[in-house]
């Protein structure tokens, strides 16, 4: 029979739909939220070099037989998982650029992207559909472009606060204005 289930945690809804034949009769579905700093580290390591992690929401999605043994789908079957990320999710901030789903290889402690990046919707939910062949922890990760902060100092090593610039990894730093000091004139060096 078809196995379906849904769970909402920290503004992310996960819907799981296993087709008939993917699991034997009597199989039950378990969806449990997971909070673990090693998950964030693994996802951060799987992001593109130009991106930095904003946040994650993770779920351990598992199927069990009537004896409590964990099962994987039968060969040739895929389980549909849909993640709906709302604007008020703990994973989303004002600077969130994209959402992506990752699957944890818990033995290796590594994460692998299982969806492409999806731009965050301005309102409502952003949905990502994933076809899964194996189960453990699935993570919704949100990212933004990496930034660098440039500080400029005068000859007296005083910070020129007005000229501080925060730039994304693909942007160019603007040349700061020459600082003015009363009674002094810049003549070059």
mmCIF file with all atom_site columns, N, CA, C and O in Angstrom, residues 7 28 39 41 44 55-56 58 60 78 94-95 99 107 119 151 157 168 181-182:
data_model
loop_
_atom_site.group_PDB
_atom_site.id
_atom_site.type_symbol
_atom_site.label_atom_id
_atom_site.label_alt_id
_atom_site.label_comp_id
_atom_site.label_asym_id
_atom_site.label_entity_id
_atom_site.label_seq_id
_atom_site.pdbx_PDB_ins_code
_atom_site.Cartn_x
_atom_site.Cartn_y
_atom_site.Cartn_z
_atom_site.occupancy
_atom_site.B_iso_or_equiv
_atom_site.pdbx_formal_charge
_atom_site.auth_seq_id
_atom_site.auth_comp_id
_atom_site.auth_asym_id
_atom_site.auth_atom_id
_atom_site.pdbx_PDB_model_num
ATOM 1  N N  . UNK A 1 7   ? 5.246  16.220 8.286  1.00 0.00 ? 7   UNK A N  1
ATOM 2  C CA . UNK A 1 7   ? 5.720  16.733 9.579  1.00 0.00 ? 7   UNK A CA 1
ATOM 3  C C  . UNK A 1 7   ? 6.174  18.169 9.369  1.00 0.00 ? 7   UNK A C  1
ATOM 4  O O  . UNK A 1 7   ? 6.766  18.492 8.330  1.00 0.00 ? 7   UNK A O  1
ATOM 5  N N  . UNK A 1 28  ? 6.039  1.095  8.577  1.00 0.00 ? 28  UNK A N  1
ATOM 6  C CA . UNK A 1 28  ? 5.643  2.390  9.128  1.00 0.00 ? 28  UNK A CA 1
ATOM 7  C C  . UNK A 1 28  ? 6.702  3.441  8.808  1.00 0.00 ? 28  UNK A C  1
ATOM 8  O O  . UNK A 1 28  ? 7.887  3.128  8.635  1.00 0.00 ? 28  UNK A O  1
ATOM 9  N N  . UNK A 1 39  ? 25.754 18.395 11.488 1.00 0.00 ? 39  UNK A N  1
ATOM 10 C CA . UNK A 1 39  ? 24.966 18.473 10.255 1.00 0.00 ? 39  UNK A CA 1
ATOM 11 C C  . UNK A 1 39  ? 25.243 19.793 9.556  1.00 0.00 ? 39  UNK A C  1
ATOM 12 O O  . UNK A 1 39  ? 25.479 19.839 8.344  1.00 0.00 ? 39  UNK A O  1
ATOM 13 N N  . UNK A 1 41  ? 27.883 21.637 9.805  1.00 0.00 ? 41  UNK A N  1
ATOM 14 C CA . UNK A 1 41  ? 29.257 21.622 9.283  1.00 0.00 ? 41  UNK A CA 1
ATOM 15 C C  . UNK A 1 41  ? 29.327 20.831 7.981  1.00 0.00 ? 41  UNK A C  1
ATOM 16 O O  . UNK A 1 41  ? 29.991 21.240 7.032  1.00 0.00 ? 41  UNK A O  1
ATOM 17 N N  . UNK A 1 44  ? 27.651 22.914 5.229  1.00 0.00 ? 44  UNK A N  1
ATOM 18 C CA . UNK A 1 44  ? 28.521 24.043 4.865  1.00 0.00 ? 44  UNK A CA 1
ATOM 19 C C  . UNK A 1 44  ? 29.648 23.556 3.958  1.00 0.00 ? 44  UNK A C  1
ATOM 20 O O  . UNK A 1 44  ? 30.028 24.231 2.994  1.00 0.00 ? 44  UNK A O  1
ATOM 21 N N  . UNK A 1 55  ? 21.471 28.675 7.499  1.00 0.00 ? 55  UNK A N  1
ATOM 22 C CA . UNK A 1 55  ? 20.847 27.842 8.511  1.00 0.00 ? 55  UNK A CA 1
ATOM 23 C C  . UNK A 1 55  ? 20.341 26.554 7.921  1.00 0.00 ? 55  UNK A C  1
ATOM 24 O O  . UNK A 1 55  ? 20.276 26.397 6.703  1.00 0.00 ? 55  UNK A O  1
ATOM 25 N N  . UNK A 1 56  ? 19.998 25.611 8.790  1.00 0.00 ? 56  UNK A N  1
ATOM 26 C CA . UNK A 1 56  ? 19.479 24.332 8.330  1.00 0.00 ? 56  UNK A CA 1
ATOM 27 C C  . UNK A 1 56  ? 18.305 23.898 9.201  1.00 0.00 ? 56  UNK A C  1
ATOM 28 O O  . UNK A 1 56  ? 18.182 24.287 10.349 1.00 0.00 ? 56  UNK A O  1
ATOM 29 N N  . UNK A 1 58  ? 16.685 19.950 9.734  1.00 0.00 ? 58  UNK A N  1
ATOM 30 C CA . UNK A 1 58  ? 16.949 18.574 9.330  1.00 0.00 ? 58  UNK A CA 1
ATOM 31 C C  . UNK A 1 58  ? 15.906 17.615 9.884  1.00 0.00 ? 58  UNK A C  1
ATOM 32 O O  . UNK A 1 58  ? 15.353 17.828 10.973 1.00 0.00 ? 58  UNK A O  1
ATOM 33 N N  . UNK A 1 60  ? 15.172 13.252 10.227 1.00 0.00 ? 60  UNK A N  1
ATOM 34 C CA . UNK A 1 60  ? 15.566 11.859 10.014 1.00 0.00 ? 60  UNK A CA 1
ATOM 35 C C  . UNK A 1 60  ? 14.316 11.133 9.528  1.00 0.00 ? 60  UNK A C  1
ATOM 36 O O  . UNK A 1 60  ? 13.346 10.982 10.273 1.00 0.00 ? 60  UNK A O  1
ATOM 37 N N  . UNK A 1 78  ? 11.241 4.722  -6.088 1.00 0.00 ? 78  UNK A N  1
ATOM 38 C CA . UNK A 1 78  ? 11.692 5.975  -5.500 1.00 0.00 ? 78  UNK A CA 1
ATOM 39 C C  . UNK A 1 78  ? 10.571 6.550  -4.644 1.00 0.00 ? 78  UNK A C  1
ATOM 40 O O  . UNK A 1 78  ? 9.397  6.397  -4.961 1.00 0.00 ? 78  UNK A O  1
ATOM 41 N N  . UNK A 1 94  ? 16.813 37.500 6.125  1.00 0.00 ? 94  UNK A N  1
ATOM 42 C CA . UNK A 1 94  ? 16.637 38.503 5.067  1.00 0.00 ? 94  UNK A CA 1
ATOM 43 C C  . UNK A 1 94  ? 17.659 38.334 3.955  1.00 0.00 ? 94  UNK A C  1
ATOM 44 O O  . UNK A 1 94  ? 17.409 38.698 2.815  1.00 0.00 ? 94  UNK A O  1
ATOM 45 N N  . UNK A 1 95  ? 18.823 37.791 4.290  1.00 0.00 ? 95  UNK A N  1
ATOM 46 C CA . UNK A 1 95  ? 19.880 37.670 3.279  1.00 0.00 ? 95  UNK A CA 1
ATOM 47 C C  . UNK A 1 95  ? 19.930 36.285 2.640  1.00 0.00 ? 95  UNK A C  1
ATOM 48 O O  . UNK A 1 95  ? 20.816 35.998 1.851  1.00 0.00 ? 95  UNK A O  1
ATOM 49 N N  . UNK A 1 99  ? 17.704 27.994 -1.407 1.00 0.00 ? 99  UNK A N  1
ATOM 50 C CA . UNK A 1 99  ? 17.409 26.834 -0.572 1.00 0.00 ? 99  UNK A CA 1
ATOM 51 C C  . UNK A 1 99  ? 17.839 25.604 -1.351 1.00 0.00 ? 99  UNK A C  1
ATOM 52 O O  . UNK A 1 99  ? 17.670 25.540 -2.570 1.00 0.00 ? 99  UNK A O  1
ATOM 53 N N  . UNK A 1 107 ? 27.445 7.801  8.096  1.00 0.00 ? 107 UNK A N  1
ATOM 54 C CA . UNK A 1 107 ? 28.673 7.048  8.392  1.00 0.00 ? 107 UNK A CA 1
ATOM 55 C C  . UNK A 1 107 ? 29.903 7.886  8.073  1.00 0.00 ? 107 UNK A C  1
ATOM 56 O O  . UNK A 1 107 ? 30.886 7.895  8.814  1.00 0.00 ? 107 UNK A O  1
ATOM 57 N N  . UNK A 1 119 ? 15.627 29.499 -5.702 1.00 0.00 ? 119 UNK A N  1
ATOM 58 C CA . UNK A 1 119 ? 15.564 30.865 -5.163 1.00 0.00 ? 119 UNK A CA 1
ATOM 59 C C  . UNK A 1 119 ? 14.428 30.951 -4.149 1.00 0.00 ? 119 UNK A C  1
ATOM 60 O O  . UNK A 1 119 ? 13.368 30.337 -4.324 1.00 0.00 ? 119 UNK A O  1
ATOM 61 N N  . UNK A 1 151 ? 38.144 47.191 5.831  1.00 0.00 ? 151 UNK A N  1
ATOM 62 C CA . UNK A 1 151 ? 38.294 48.368 6.683  1.00 0.00 ? 151 UNK A CA 1
ATOM 63 C C  . UNK A 1 151 ? 39.469 49.188 6.152  1.00 0.00 ? 151 UNK A C  1
ATOM 64 O O  . UNK A 1 151 ? 40.478 48.627 5.717  1.00 0.00 ? 151 UNK A O  1
ATOM 65 N N  . UNK A 1 157 ? 46.694 55.264 11.689 1.00 0.00 ? 157 UNK A N  1
ATOM 66 C CA . UNK A 1 157 ? 46.093 53.973 12.006 1.00 0.00 ? 157 UNK A CA 1
ATOM 67 C C  . UNK A 1 157 ? 44.715 54.115 12.660 1.00 0.00 ? 157 UNK A C  1
ATOM 68 O O  . UNK A 1 157 ? 44.304 53.296 13.468 1.00 0.00 ? 157 UNK A O  1
ATOM 69 N N  . UNK A 1 168 ? 30.096 41.256 -1.630 1.00 0.00 ? 168 UNK A N  1
ATOM 70 C CA . UNK A 1 168 ? 29.896 39.841 -1.925 1.00 0.00 ? 168 UNK A CA 1
ATOM 71 C C  . UNK A 1 168 ? 31.094 39.347 -2.727 1.00 0.00 ? 168 UNK A C  1
ATOM 72 O O  . UNK A 1 168 ? 31.851 40.137 -3.285 1.00 0.00 ? 168 UNK A O  1
ATOM 73 N N  . UNK A 1 181 ? 41.841 66.087 6.624  1.00 0.00 ? 181 UNK A N  1
ATOM 74 C CA . UNK A 1 181 ? 42.168 66.534 7.961  1.00 0.00 ? 181 UNK A CA 1
ATOM 75 C C  . UNK A 1 181 ? 42.360 68.037 7.895  1.00 0.00 ? 181 UNK A C  1
ATOM 76 O O  . UNK A 1 181 ? 43.066 68.541 7.011  1.00 0.00 ? 181 UNK A O  1
ATOM 77 N N  . UNK A 1 182 ? 41.747 68.778 8.822  1.00 0.00 ? 182 UNK A N  1
ATOM 78 C CA . UNK A 1 182 ? 41.819 70.247 8.794  1.00 0.00 ? 182 UNK A CA 1
ATOM 79 C C  . UNK A 1 182 ? 43.278 70.710 8.753  1.00 0.00 ? 182 UNK A C  1
ATOM 80 O O  . UNK A 1 182 ? 44.114 70.270 9.517  1.00 0.00 ? 182 UNK A O  1
#
